[in-house]
Amino acid sequence: MLPPDNHVHSEYSWDALAGSMERTCERAVEIGLPSIAFTEHADFSISEMTPESFFPDQWKPYVELVDGRSILTPPRIDLTGYLETLERCRDRFPTLRVLSGVELSEAHWFPEETADLLKRGGFQRILASLHTASARDEDYADIGVSIKRADPSAQYRGYLAEAVRLIEEYDGFEVLTHIDYPVRYWPHEKTPFDLLAFEDDIRLVLRTLARADKLMEFNTRIPLDPRVVGWWRQEGGKGVSFASDAHVPDAVGRGFQEAAEVARAAGFKPGADLFDFWVRD
Ligand SMILES: [Zn+2]
Ligand SMILES: [Zn+2]
């Protein structure tokens, strides 16, 4: 049995243009996932659209020109529609456990907006993310854009340092997502990526996370490096949450067989039941 997929997006995430909660559930049943969580984006940070940005027509209503820069203000989630569709999926797929959830971006910068959303949403899975960390005071670009414009190593270090601040300043979450998010966009043709150059910075994030009694996410968008999973175990990590971070139905549970093997080899095992997070062996 595959581990639960605790980080999936549907059409209720503003950037999942081809998302579909119903078809994602269908696919989850097909591949034998025990449970999935629809953790839609809650992005309160604005972000600059540059020539390098992915910028489909559907986002145009959310972009305005400010001082000659195209600034995107991500739309808010339609919570009523989201919760209704979730209920419909629970009825239609009784063998699949369908959890509600949210992926909070930079929650420590937006405590009031975040608290209000959590109160209204009553979410079962609460993920804490960083997407625009290194651009805080300068240009607000998503790190996928800024990492290509500035020194990528400095950008990743900035991201990891911000992750420590997030954990220290914000307590309302269960799982820290994609510690390797900037690596997805790494300009390999310009600078080879050397994980060991960031070992100390990554270990500091993991240690802080373990002390805060939270979980690390095993995100399979680019498979998390097995060494990071080993460091998490050594730094005291109590468990692992698996995540496809799917934005289209076909990507749900992708890479989970391999991820489960890596987690097992690092000293983690399934929790008390099929729907739980994995725990230390
Ligand atoms: Zn994310
Ligand atoms: Zn996500």
Short mmCIF file of C-alpha atoms and ligand atoms in Angstrom, two decimals:
data_model
loop_
_atom_site.label_atom_id
_atom_site.label_comp_id
_atom_site.label_asym_id
_atom_site.label_seq_id
_atom_site.Cartn_x
_atom_site.Cartn_y
_atom_site.Cartn_z
CA MET A 1 0.00 0.00 0.00
CA LEU A 2 1.27 3.47 -0.89
CA PRO A 3 1.63 6.15 1.79
CA PRO A 4 -1.11 8.84 2.01
CA ASP A 5 -0.67 11.80 -0.34
CA ASN A 6 -0.85 14.75 2.01
CA HIS A 7 -0.24 17.57 -0.47
CA VAL A 8 -2.40 17.78 -3.60
CA HIS A 9 -3.93 20.72 -5.49
CA SER A 10 -7.24 20.90 -7.33
CA GLU A 11 -9.08 23.51 -9.40
CA TYR A 12 -9.48 25.46 -6.13
CA SER A 13 -5.79 26.39 -6.21
CA TRP A 14 -5.36 29.51 -8.33
CA ASP A 15 -2.30 28.10 -10.12
CA ALA A 16 -3.73 24.64 -10.86
CA LEU A 17 -5.36 25.53 -14.15
CA ALA A 18 -5.79 21.89 -15.16
CA GLY A 19 -6.69 20.68 -11.68
CA SER A 20 -9.78 18.61 -10.91
CA MET A 21 -10.66 17.30 -7.47
CA GLU A 22 -12.97 14.60 -8.82
CA ARG A 23 -10.57 13.27 -11.40
CA THR A 24 -7.72 13.37 -8.89
CA CYS A 25 -9.78 11.20 -6.52
CA GLU A 26 -10.54 8.82 -9.38
CA ARG A 27 -6.83 8.51 -10.12
CA ALA A 28 -5.99 8.08 -6.42
CA VAL A 29 -8.38 5.11 -6.18
CA GLU A 30 -6.97 3.68 -9.40
CA ILE A 31 -3.37 3.62 -8.11
CA GLY A 32 -4.32 2.47 -4.61
CA LEU A 33 -3.73 5.52 -2.42
CA PRO A 34 -5.39 5.13 1.00
CA SER A 35 -5.95 8.84 1.51
CA ILE A 36 -5.35 12.23 -0.04
CA ALA A 37 -5.43 15.80 1.24
CA PHE A 38 -6.44 18.73 -0.95
CA THR A 39 -4.10 21.40 0.35
CA GLU A 40 -5.00 24.42 -1.76
CA HIS A 41 -2.78 27.48 -1.96
CA ALA A 42 -3.23 30.36 0.46
CA ASP A 43 -0.80 32.94 -0.94
CA PHE A 44 -0.89 36.36 0.65
CA SER A 45 2.44 37.46 -0.82
CA ILE A 46 2.36 39.45 -4.02
CA SER A 47 4.81 38.50 -6.72
CA GLU A 48 6.43 40.21 -9.71
CA MET A 49 5.79 38.74 -13.14
CA THR A 50 8.91 38.97 -15.29
CA PRO A 51 9.63 37.88 -18.86
CA GLU A 52 10.81 34.54 -17.39
CA SER A 53 7.57 33.99 -15.45
CA PHE A 54 5.02 31.40 -16.41
CA PHE A 55 2.11 33.73 -17.08
CA PRO A 56 -1.04 32.27 -18.64
CA ASP A 57 -3.94 34.47 -19.80
CA GLN A 58 -6.13 33.29 -16.91
CA TRP A 59 -3.95 35.24 -14.47
CA LYS A 60 -4.26 38.57 -16.26
CA PRO A 61 -7.16 39.80 -14.07
CA TYR A 62 -4.90 39.49 -11.01
CA VAL A 63 -1.96 41.46 -12.42
CA GLU A 64 -1.55 45.21 -12.25
CA LEU A 65 1.21 47.57 -13.24
CA VAL A 66 2.92 49.19 -10.27
CA ASP A 67 5.88 51.50 -10.97
CA GLY A 68 6.40 49.81 -14.31
CA ARG A 69 6.39 46.30 -12.81
CA SER A 70 3.72 43.65 -13.33
CA ILE A 71 2.56 42.63 -9.87
CA LEU A 72 0.45 39.53 -9.35
CA THR A 73 -1.89 39.37 -6.38
CA PRO A 74 -2.93 35.70 -6.14
CA PRO A 75 -6.72 35.32 -5.90
CA ARG A 76 -8.22 33.98 -2.68
CA ILE A 77 -9.65 30.49 -2.49
CA ASP A 78 -13.41 29.99 -3.02
CA LEU A 79 -13.85 28.23 0.30
CA THR A 80 -17.55 27.44 -0.14
CA GLY A 81 -17.04 25.81 -3.53
CA TYR A 82 -14.00 23.96 -2.22
CA LEU A 83 -15.79 22.48 0.79
CA GLU A 84 -18.83 21.51 -1.30
CA THR A 85 -16.72 19.71 -3.89
CA LEU A 86 -14.82 17.98 -1.11
CA GLU A 87 -18.09 16.64 0.32
CA ARG A 88 -19.16 15.46 -3.10
CA CYS A 89 -15.88 13.58 -3.52
CA ARG A 90 -16.22 11.95 -0.10
CA ASP A 91 -19.66 10.66 -1.15
CA ARG A 92 -18.49 9.50 -4.55
CA PHE A 93 -15.29 7.78 -3.37
CA PRO A 94 -16.15 6.05 -0.08
CA THR A 95 -13.03 3.84 -0.10
CA LEU A 96 -10.70 6.83 -0.30
CA ARG A 97 -10.14 9.06 2.71
CA VAL A 98 -10.41 12.62 1.42
CA LEU A 99 -8.97 15.23 3.78
CA SER A 100 -9.29 18.98 3.66
CA GLY A 101 -6.15 21.06 3.86
CA VAL A 102 -4.26 24.22 3.02
CA GLU A 103 -0.76 25.17 1.91
CA LEU A 104 0.04 28.40 3.72
CA SER A 105 2.67 30.52 2.05
CA GLU A 106 4.88 32.71 4.28
CA ALA A 107 2.39 32.37 7.15
CA HIS A 108 4.75 34.18 9.55
CA TRP A 109 4.44 37.36 7.46
CA PHE A 110 0.63 37.23 7.47
CA PRO A 111 -0.52 36.03 10.90
CA GLU A 112 -3.92 37.75 10.81
CA GLU A 113 -4.96 36.70 7.30
CA THR A 114 -3.76 33.17 8.06
CA ALA A 115 -5.60 32.88 11.38
CA ASP A 116 -8.81 34.11 9.75
CA LEU A 117 -8.59 31.56 6.94
CA LEU A 118 -7.81 28.67 9.31
CA LYS A 119 -10.81 29.58 11.44
CA ARG A 120 -13.13 29.61 8.44
CA GLY A 121 -11.66 26.52 6.79
CA GLY A 122 -11.34 24.06 9.67
CA PHE A 123 -8.64 22.24 7.68
CA GLN A 124 -7.39 18.74 8.55
CA ARG A 125 -3.90 19.12 7.03
CA ILE A 126 -2.04 22.39 7.50
CA LEU A 127 1.18 22.80 5.54
CA ALA A 128 3.65 25.66 5.91
CA SER A 129 5.48 26.75 2.77
CA LEU A 130 7.88 29.32 1.44
CA HIS A 131 7.77 30.37 -2.18
CA THR A 132 9.01 33.96 -2.25
CA ALA A 133 11.38 33.92 0.70
CA SER A 134 14.55 35.46 -0.62
CA ALA A 135 12.80 38.34 -2.33
CA ARG A 136 11.26 39.75 0.83
CA ASP A 137 12.62 43.28 0.74
CA GLU A 138 13.64 43.63 -2.85
CA ASP A 139 11.49 42.29 -5.63
CA TYR A 140 8.83 39.81 -4.45
CA ALA A 141 9.43 37.41 -7.33
CA ASP A 142 8.69 33.74 -6.75
CA ILE A 143 11.99 32.03 -5.99
CA GLY A 144 11.59 30.07 -9.23
CA VAL A 145 12.17 33.38 -11.00
CA SER A 146 14.63 35.08 -8.65
CA ILE A 147 16.95 32.06 -8.51
CA LYS A 148 17.61 32.53 -12.21
CA ARG A 149 18.29 36.25 -11.84
CA ALA A 150 20.65 36.24 -8.86
CA ASP A 151 23.33 34.00 -7.34
CA PRO A 152 21.47 30.69 -6.87
CA SER A 153 23.52 29.60 -3.84
CA ALA A 154 22.76 32.83 -2.01
CA GLN A 155 19.10 32.45 -2.97
CA TYR A 156 18.89 28.92 -1.57
CA ARG A 157 20.71 29.96 1.63
CA GLY A 158 18.26 32.83 2.00
CA TYR A 159 15.37 30.43 1.51
CA LEU A 160 16.66 28.05 4.20
CA ALA A 161 17.30 30.90 6.65
CA GLU A 162 13.76 32.14 6.08
CA ALA A 163 12.48 28.61 6.75
CA VAL A 164 14.10 28.75 10.19
CA ARG A 165 12.38 32.09 10.86
CA LEU A 166 9.06 30.66 9.68
CA ILE A 167 9.29 27.74 12.12
CA GLU A 168 10.38 30.01 14.98
CA GLU A 169 7.75 32.68 14.36
CA TYR A 170 4.73 30.63 13.33
CA ASP A 171 3.36 27.62 15.18
CA GLY A 172 0.01 26.92 13.52
CA PHE A 173 1.09 24.18 11.14
CA GLU A 174 1.88 20.47 11.13
CA VAL A 175 4.19 19.91 8.14
CA LEU A 176 6.95 21.98 6.54
CA THR A 177 6.76 21.51 2.77
CA HIS A 178 9.39 21.17 0.05
CA ILE A 179 12.69 22.13 1.69
CA ASP A 180 14.13 21.68 -1.82
CA TYR A 181 11.68 24.02 -3.59
CA PRO A 182 14.43 26.29 -5.03
CA VAL A 183 16.25 23.22 -6.38
CA ARG A 184 13.31 22.64 -8.74
CA TYR A 185 14.36 25.80 -10.56
CA TRP A 186 18.13 25.48 -10.14
CA PRO A 187 20.02 26.80 -13.22
CA HIS A 188 22.10 23.63 -13.65
CA GLU A 189 23.55 24.84 -16.94
CA LYS A 190 25.10 27.83 -15.12
CA THR A 191 26.01 26.33 -11.72
CA PRO A 192 26.12 22.62 -10.81
CA PHE A 193 24.03 21.88 -7.72
CA ASP A 194 26.02 20.48 -4.80
CA LEU A 195 23.75 19.42 -1.93
CA LEU A 196 26.65 19.08 0.52
CA ALA A 197 27.40 22.80 0.20
CA PHE A 198 24.05 23.37 1.97
CA GLU A 199 24.25 20.57 4.54
CA ASP A 200 24.71 22.88 7.55
CA ASP A 201 21.89 25.19 6.48
CA ILE A 202 19.52 22.28 5.79
CA ARG A 203 20.40 20.56 9.07
CA LEU A 204 19.63 23.78 10.95
CA VAL A 205 16.15 23.90 9.39
CA LEU A 206 15.59 20.23 10.23
CA ARG A 207 16.83 20.59 13.81
CA THR A 208 14.58 23.61 14.36
CA LEU A 209 11.67 21.70 12.85
CA ALA A 210 12.26 18.62 15.02
CA ARG A 211 12.46 20.77 18.17
CA ALA A 212 9.18 22.43 17.22
CA ASP A 213 7.66 18.93 17.03
CA LYS A 214 6.64 19.27 13.37
CA LEU A 215 7.01 16.95 10.38
CA MET A 216 9.18 17.12 7.31
CA GLU A 217 7.59 16.64 3.92
CA PHE A 218 8.92 14.15 1.39
CA ASN A 219 7.96 16.00 -1.79
CA THR A 220 8.29 13.94 -4.97
CA ARG A 221 7.98 16.74 -7.57
CA ILE A 222 11.72 16.38 -7.80
CA PRO A 223 12.42 13.43 -5.52
CA LEU A 224 13.88 14.65 -2.24
CA ASP A 225 17.55 13.66 -1.97
CA PRO A 226 17.85 10.54 0.28
CA ARG A 227 20.65 12.26 2.21
CA VAL A 228 18.17 14.92 3.40
CA VAL A 229 15.85 12.19 4.70
CA GLY A 230 18.84 10.70 6.58
CA TRP A 231 19.74 14.10 8.06
CA TRP A 232 16.13 14.53 9.18
CA ARG A 233 16.32 11.22 11.08
CA GLN A 234 19.65 12.20 12.66
CA GLU A 235 18.39 15.61 13.71
CA GLY A 236 15.50 14.00 15.60
CA GLY A 237 12.68 14.07 13.04
CA LYS A 238 9.67 12.23 14.41
CA GLY A 239 8.02 11.42 11.09
CA VAL A 240 7.53 12.05 7.41
CA SER A 241 4.60 13.31 5.33
CA PHE A 242 4.52 12.22 1.67
CA ALA A 243 3.56 14.74 -0.99
CA SER A 244 3.14 14.60 -4.74
CA ASP A 245 2.29 18.31 -4.84
CA ALA A 246 0.19 17.37 -7.88
CA HIS A 247 -1.42 20.22 -9.82
CA VAL A 248 -2.99 17.82 -12.36
CA PRO A 249 -4.91 14.58 -11.66
CA ASP A 250 -2.34 12.28 -13.25
CA ALA A 251 0.44 13.43 -10.92
CA VAL A 252 -1.20 12.30 -7.68
CA GLY A 253 0.95 9.76 -5.80
CA ARG A 254 3.71 10.05 -8.38
CA GLY A 255 7.03 8.57 -7.22
CA PHE A 256 5.59 7.28 -3.94
CA GLN A 257 6.87 3.70 -4.27
CA GLU A 258 10.46 4.95 -4.54
CA ALA A 259 9.94 7.61 -1.86
CA ALA A 260 8.59 5.00 0.56
CA GLU A 261 11.70 2.87 0.00
CA VAL A 262 13.98 5.83 0.66
CA ALA A 263 12.09 6.70 3.86
CA ARG A 264 12.25 3.10 5.06
CA ALA A 265 16.00 2.93 4.41
CA ALA A 266 16.42 6.16 6.42
CA GLY A 267 14.62 4.64 9.44
CA PHE A 268 10.95 5.54 9.05
CA LYS A 269 7.91 3.23 8.83
CA PRO A 270 4.13 3.51 8.30
CA GLY A 271 2.14 4.92 11.21
CA ALA A 272 -0.47 3.13 13.31
CA ASP A 273 -2.92 2.97 10.41
CA LEU A 274 -2.83 3.47 6.65
CA PHE A 275 -3.93 7.08 6.87
CA ASP A 276 -1.30 8.30 9.34
CA PHE A 277 1.98 10.06 8.74
CA TRP A 278 5.01 7.80 8.75
CA VAL A 279 6.90 7.58 12.04
CA ARG A 280 10.41 6.75 13.29
CA ASP A 281 11.20 3.07 13.11
ZN ZN B 1 4.44 24.89 -2.62
ZN ZN B 2 1.84 22.74 -3.31
#
